[in-house]
PDB file of C-alpha atoms in Angstrom:
ATOM      1  CA  MET A   1      15.307 -51.382  32.426  1.00 72.00           C
ATOM      2  CA  PRO A   2      11.973 -52.822  32.376  1.00 87.00           C
ATOM      3  CA  ILE A   3       8.663 -50.558  33.116  1.00 91.00           C
ATOM      4  CA  VAL A   4       5.884 -52.058  34.516  1.00 92.00           C
ATOM      5  CA  GLN A   5       2.473 -50.483  33.858  1.00 95.00           C
ATOM      6  CA  ILE A   6      -0.396 -51.945  35.821  1.00 93.00           C
ATOM      7  CA  HIS A   7      -4.162 -50.668  35.406  1.00 95.00           C
ATOM      8  CA  THR A   8      -6.717 -52.255  37.700  1.00 92.00           C
ATOM      9  CA  ASN A   9     -10.264 -51.888  39.018  1.00 90.00           C
ATOM     10  CA  LEU A  10      -9.429 -52.516  42.407  1.00 89.00           C
ATOM     11  CA  SER A  11      -8.938 -49.902  45.041  1.00 91.00           C
ATOM     12  CA  ALA A  12      -5.474 -49.135  46.353  1.00 91.00           C
ATOM     13  CA  ASP A  13      -6.413 -50.412  49.816  1.00 91.00           C
ATOM     14  CA  ALA A  14      -7.342 -53.466  48.458  1.00 88.00           C
ATOM     15  CA  LEU A  15      -3.774 -54.431  47.537  1.00 87.00           C
ATOM     16  CA  PRO A  16      -1.251 -55.340  50.131  1.00 86.00           C
ATOM     17  CA  PRO A  17       1.479 -53.257  51.094  1.00 85.00           C
ATOM     18  CA  GLU A  18       4.343 -55.325  49.986  1.00 87.00           C
ATOM     19  CA  PHE A  19       2.912 -55.849  46.542  1.00 88.00           C
ATOM     20  CA  ARG A  20       4.997 -53.398  44.786  1.00 88.00           C
ATOM     21  CA  VAL A  21       8.172 -54.154  46.467  1.00 91.00           C
ATOM     22  CA  LYS A  22       7.390 -57.905  45.519  1.00 89.00           C
ATOM     23  CA  LEU A  23       6.754 -57.088  41.952  1.00 89.00           C
ATOM     24  CA  VAL A  24      10.266 -55.217  41.738  1.00 92.00           C
ATOM     25  CA  GLU A  25      12.011 -57.878  43.357  1.00 93.00           C
ATOM     26  CA  MET A  26      10.375 -60.615  40.805  1.00 89.00           C
ATOM     27  CA  PHE A  27      11.021 -58.418  37.983  1.00 89.00           C
ATOM     28  CA  ALA A  28      14.747 -57.903  38.995  1.00 91.00           C
ATOM     29  CA  SER A  29      15.312 -61.620  39.354  1.00 90.00           C
ATOM     30  CA  ILE A  30      13.445 -62.669  35.708  1.00 87.00           C
ATOM     31  CA  PHE A  31      15.759 -60.057  34.081  1.00 86.00           C
ATOM     32  CA  LYS A  32      18.799 -60.370  36.398  1.00 88.00           C
ATOM     33  CA  LEU A  33      18.538 -56.566  36.893  1.00 88.00           C
ATOM     34  CA  SER A  34      19.173 -54.460  39.827  1.00 92.00           C
ATOM     35  CA  GLN A  35      16.056 -53.564  42.036  1.00 94.00           C
ATOM     36  CA  HIS A  36      16.714 -49.736  41.065  1.00 92.00           C
ATOM     37  CA  SER A  37      16.358 -50.639  37.296  1.00 88.00           C
ATOM     38  CA  VAL A  38      12.636 -51.487  37.476  1.00 91.00           C
ATOM     39  CA  LEU A  39      10.075 -48.859  37.482  1.00 91.00           C
ATOM     40  CA  VAL A  40       6.392 -49.541  38.540  1.00 91.00           C
ATOM     41  CA  GLY A  41       3.394 -47.495  37.282  1.00 93.00           C
ATOM     42  CA  LEU A  42       0.202 -48.880  39.415  1.00 93.00           C
ATOM     43  CA  SER A  43      -2.806 -47.174  38.479  1.00 96.00           C
ATOM     44  CA  THR A  44      -5.680 -48.419  40.576  1.00 94.00           C
ATOM     45  CA  ASP A  45      -9.340 -47.462  40.947  1.00 95.00           C
ATOM     46  CA  GLU A  46      -9.923 -47.339  36.957  1.00 94.00           C
ATOM     47  CA  ARG A  47     -12.950 -48.150  34.914  1.00 90.00           C
ATOM     48  CA  LEU A  48     -12.166 -51.565  33.543  1.00 86.00           C
ATOM     49  CA  TYR A  49     -14.544 -53.943  32.774  1.00 83.00           C
ATOM     50  CA  GLY A  50     -14.359 -57.464  31.673  1.00 78.00           C
ATOM     51  CA  GLY A  51     -17.392 -58.402  29.506  1.00 74.00           C
ATOM     52  CA  VAL A  52     -20.916 -57.132  29.806  1.00 73.00           C
ATOM     53  CA  ASP A  53     -21.055 -57.699  33.562  1.00 73.00           C
ATOM     54  CA  GLY A  54     -17.753 -55.653  34.537  1.00 68.00           C
ATOM     55  CA  SER A  55     -18.097 -57.089  38.204  1.00 73.00           C
ATOM     56  CA  ASP A  56     -14.960 -59.194  38.425  1.00 79.00           C
ATOM     57  CA  PRO A  57     -11.329 -57.262  39.455  1.00 82.00           C
ATOM     58  CA  LEU A  58      -9.341 -56.863  36.258  1.00 86.00           C
ATOM     59  CA  PHE A  59      -5.506 -56.380  36.117  1.00 87.00           C
ATOM     60  CA  VAL A  60      -3.939 -55.425  32.651  1.00 92.00           C
ATOM     61  CA  MET A  61       0.175 -55.486  33.006  1.00 92.00           C
ATOM     62  CA  GLN A  62       2.088 -54.175  30.393  1.00 93.00           C
ATOM     63  CA  VAL A  63       5.957 -55.003  30.523  1.00 92.00           C
ATOM     64  CA  ILE A  64       8.196 -52.685  28.326  1.00 92.00           C
ATOM     65  CA  LYS A  65      11.760 -53.792  27.966  1.00 88.00           C
ATOM     66  CA  ALA A  66      14.368 -52.397  25.736  1.00 83.00           C
ATOM     67  CA  ASP A  67      15.661 -54.968  22.978  1.00 81.00           C
ATOM     68  CA  GLY A  68      13.741 -57.858  25.157  1.00 83.00           C
ATOM     69  CA  PHE A  69      11.111 -60.334  24.728  1.00 88.00           C
ATOM     70  CA  GLU A  70      12.463 -62.230  22.097  1.00 89.00           C
ATOM     71  CA  ASP A  71      13.017 -65.684  23.501  1.00 91.00           C
ATOM     72  CA  VAL A  72       9.475 -67.651  23.447  1.00 93.00           C
ATOM     73  CA  ASP A  73      10.533 -70.093  26.111  1.00 95.00           C
ATOM     74  CA  GLU A  74      11.930 -67.110  28.540  1.00 91.00           C
ATOM     75  CA  ASN A  75       8.263 -65.145  27.670  1.00 93.00           C
ATOM     76  CA  ARG A  76       6.308 -68.321  29.034  1.00 94.00           C
ATOM     77  CA  GLN A  77       8.936 -68.391  32.092  1.00 93.00           C
ATOM     78  CA  THR A  78       7.906 -64.836  32.554  1.00 91.00           C
ATOM     79  CA  ILE A  79       4.047 -64.887  31.997  1.00 93.00           C
ATOM     80  CA  LYS A  80       4.054 -67.857  34.356  1.00 94.00           C
ATOM     81  CA  ALA A  81       5.989 -66.031  37.206  1.00 91.00           C
ATOM     82  CA  LEU A  82       3.666 -62.980  36.860  1.00 91.00           C
ATOM     83  CA  LEU A  83       0.797 -64.974  36.507  1.00 92.00           C
ATOM     84  CA  GLY A  84       1.871 -66.738  39.881  1.00 91.00           C
ATOM     85  CA  LEU A  85       2.091 -63.379  41.790  1.00 86.00           C
ATOM     86  CA  LEU A  86      -1.195 -62.075  40.622  1.00 86.00           C
ATOM     87  CA  ILE A  87      -3.499 -65.251  41.094  1.00 89.00           C
ATOM     88  CA  GLY A  88      -1.458 -66.478  44.298  1.00 87.00           C
ATOM     89  CA  GLU A  89      -0.611 -63.217  46.287  1.00 79.00           C
ATOM     90  CA  MET A  90      -3.296 -60.738  44.752  1.00 77.00           C
ATOM     91  CA  GLY A  91      -6.428 -63.617  44.365  1.00 80.00           C
ATOM     92  CA  VAL A  92      -7.020 -61.862  41.098  1.00 82.00           C
ATOM     93  CA  PRO A  93      -9.292 -64.770  39.233  1.00 83.00           C
ATOM     94  CA  GLU A  94      -6.981 -65.962  36.274  1.00 86.00           C
ATOM     95  CA  LYS A  95      -9.741 -64.989  33.593  1.00 86.00           C
ATOM     96  CA  SER A  96      -9.190 -61.553  34.624  1.00 84.00           C
ATOM     97  CA  ILE A  97      -5.699 -60.713  33.709  1.00 91.00           C
ATOM     98  CA  ARG A  98      -4.004 -59.886  30.638  1.00 92.00           C
ATOM     99  CA  ILE A  99      -0.075 -59.329  30.446  1.00 94.00           C
ATOM    100  CA  ILE A 100       1.680 -57.524  27.520  1.00 94.00           C
ATOM    101  CA  LEU A 101       4.975 -58.001  26.866  1.00 94.00           C
ATOM    102  CA  LEU A 102       6.240 -55.254  24.666  1.00 93.00           C
ATOM    103  CA  ASN A 103       9.753 -55.088  23.279  1.00 91.00           C
ATOM    104  CA  VAL A 104      10.963 -51.351  22.435  1.00 90.00           C
ATOM    105  CA  PRO A 105      14.089 -51.112  20.584  1.00 91.00           C
ATOM    106  CA  SER A 106      16.841 -49.268  22.531  1.00 89.00           C
ATOM    107  CA  THR A 107      17.060 -46.781  19.584  1.00 92.00           C
ATOM    108  CA  ARG A 108      13.593 -45.492  20.711  1.00 90.00           C
ATOM    109  CA  ILE A 109      14.212 -45.035  24.470  1.00 89.00           C
ATOM    110  CA  GLY A 110      15.125 -41.589  25.777  1.00 91.00           C
ATOM    111  CA  ILE A 111      17.124 -41.376  29.585  1.00 86.00           C
ATOM    112  CA  SER A 112      18.756 -38.748  31.290  1.00 86.00           C
ATOM    113  CA  ALA A 113      21.975 -39.871  29.593  1.00 87.00           C
ATOM    114  CA  GLY A 114      20.659 -39.297  26.089  1.00 91.00           C
ATOM    115  CA  LEU A 115      19.286 -41.858  23.793  1.00 94.00           C
ATOM    116  CA  LEU A 116      19.253 -45.483  25.771  1.00 90.00           C
ATOM    117  CA  THR A 117      21.151 -47.580  22.405  1.00 92.00           C
ATOM    118  CA  ASP A 118      24.044 -44.898  23.139  1.00 94.00           C
ATOM    119  CA  VAL A 119      24.582 -45.405  26.590  1.00 91.00           C
ATOM    120  CA  ILE A 120      24.393 -49.221  26.099  1.00 89.00           C
ATOM    121  CA  LYS A 121      27.097 -49.034  23.320  1.00 92.00           C
ATOM    122  CA  GLU A 122      29.374 -47.175  25.421  1.00 92.00           C
ATOM    123  CA  ARG A 123      28.541 -49.624  28.331  1.00 87.00           C
ATOM    124  CA  GLN A 124      29.549 -52.645  26.032  1.00 89.00           C
ATOM    125  CA  LYS A 125      32.453 -51.017  24.544  1.00 91.00           C
ATOM    126  CA  ALA A 126      33.697 -50.307  28.198  1.00 92.00           C
ATOM    127  CA  SER A 127      33.023 -54.271  28.919  1.00 88.00           C
ATOM    128  CA  GLY A 128      33.856 -55.558  25.607  1.00 84.00           C
ATOM    129  CA  THR A 129      30.238 -57.165  25.064  1.00 73.00           C
ATOM    130  CA  LYS A 130      28.336 -56.883  21.884  1.00 67.00           C
ATOM    131  CA  GLN A 131      25.104 -54.853  21.588  1.00 54.00           C
ATOM    132  CA  PRO A 132      21.591 -56.529  20.813  1.00 56.00           C
ATOM    133  CA  SER A 133      20.465 -56.411  16.903  1.00 55.00           C
ATOM    134  CA  GLN A 134      18.459 -53.069  16.324  1.00 50.00           C
ATOM    135  CA  ASP A 135      16.273 -54.576  13.764  1.00 47.00           C
TER     136      ASP A 135
END
């Protein structure tokens, strides 16, 4: 259930129409989830400035995932894949990108079915798997 929040000073028209779809497909692949599990928030035309000049296109991406981002090597691979999409597909200068991986415990996330940790426990009980630790 990753949540991807993107803030950019680019206009919505500057983004390719397939950008959102490619982003969802990439996250579904990285996290081995259904594409319907990925939530994307895209805020364009924001007043973001990189340094004094503030003329470069900027992307600030926050990736929020329940009980995730504990493995440093996986985080490196995730960042590399995201940079490839933003630099290769979007042409955003590498120096203009900031990606923040946020780990939010499932004990602090509410969904329509209740507290996410309870939903995970029920699913794991049904499948016989173990829940991630809740440090």
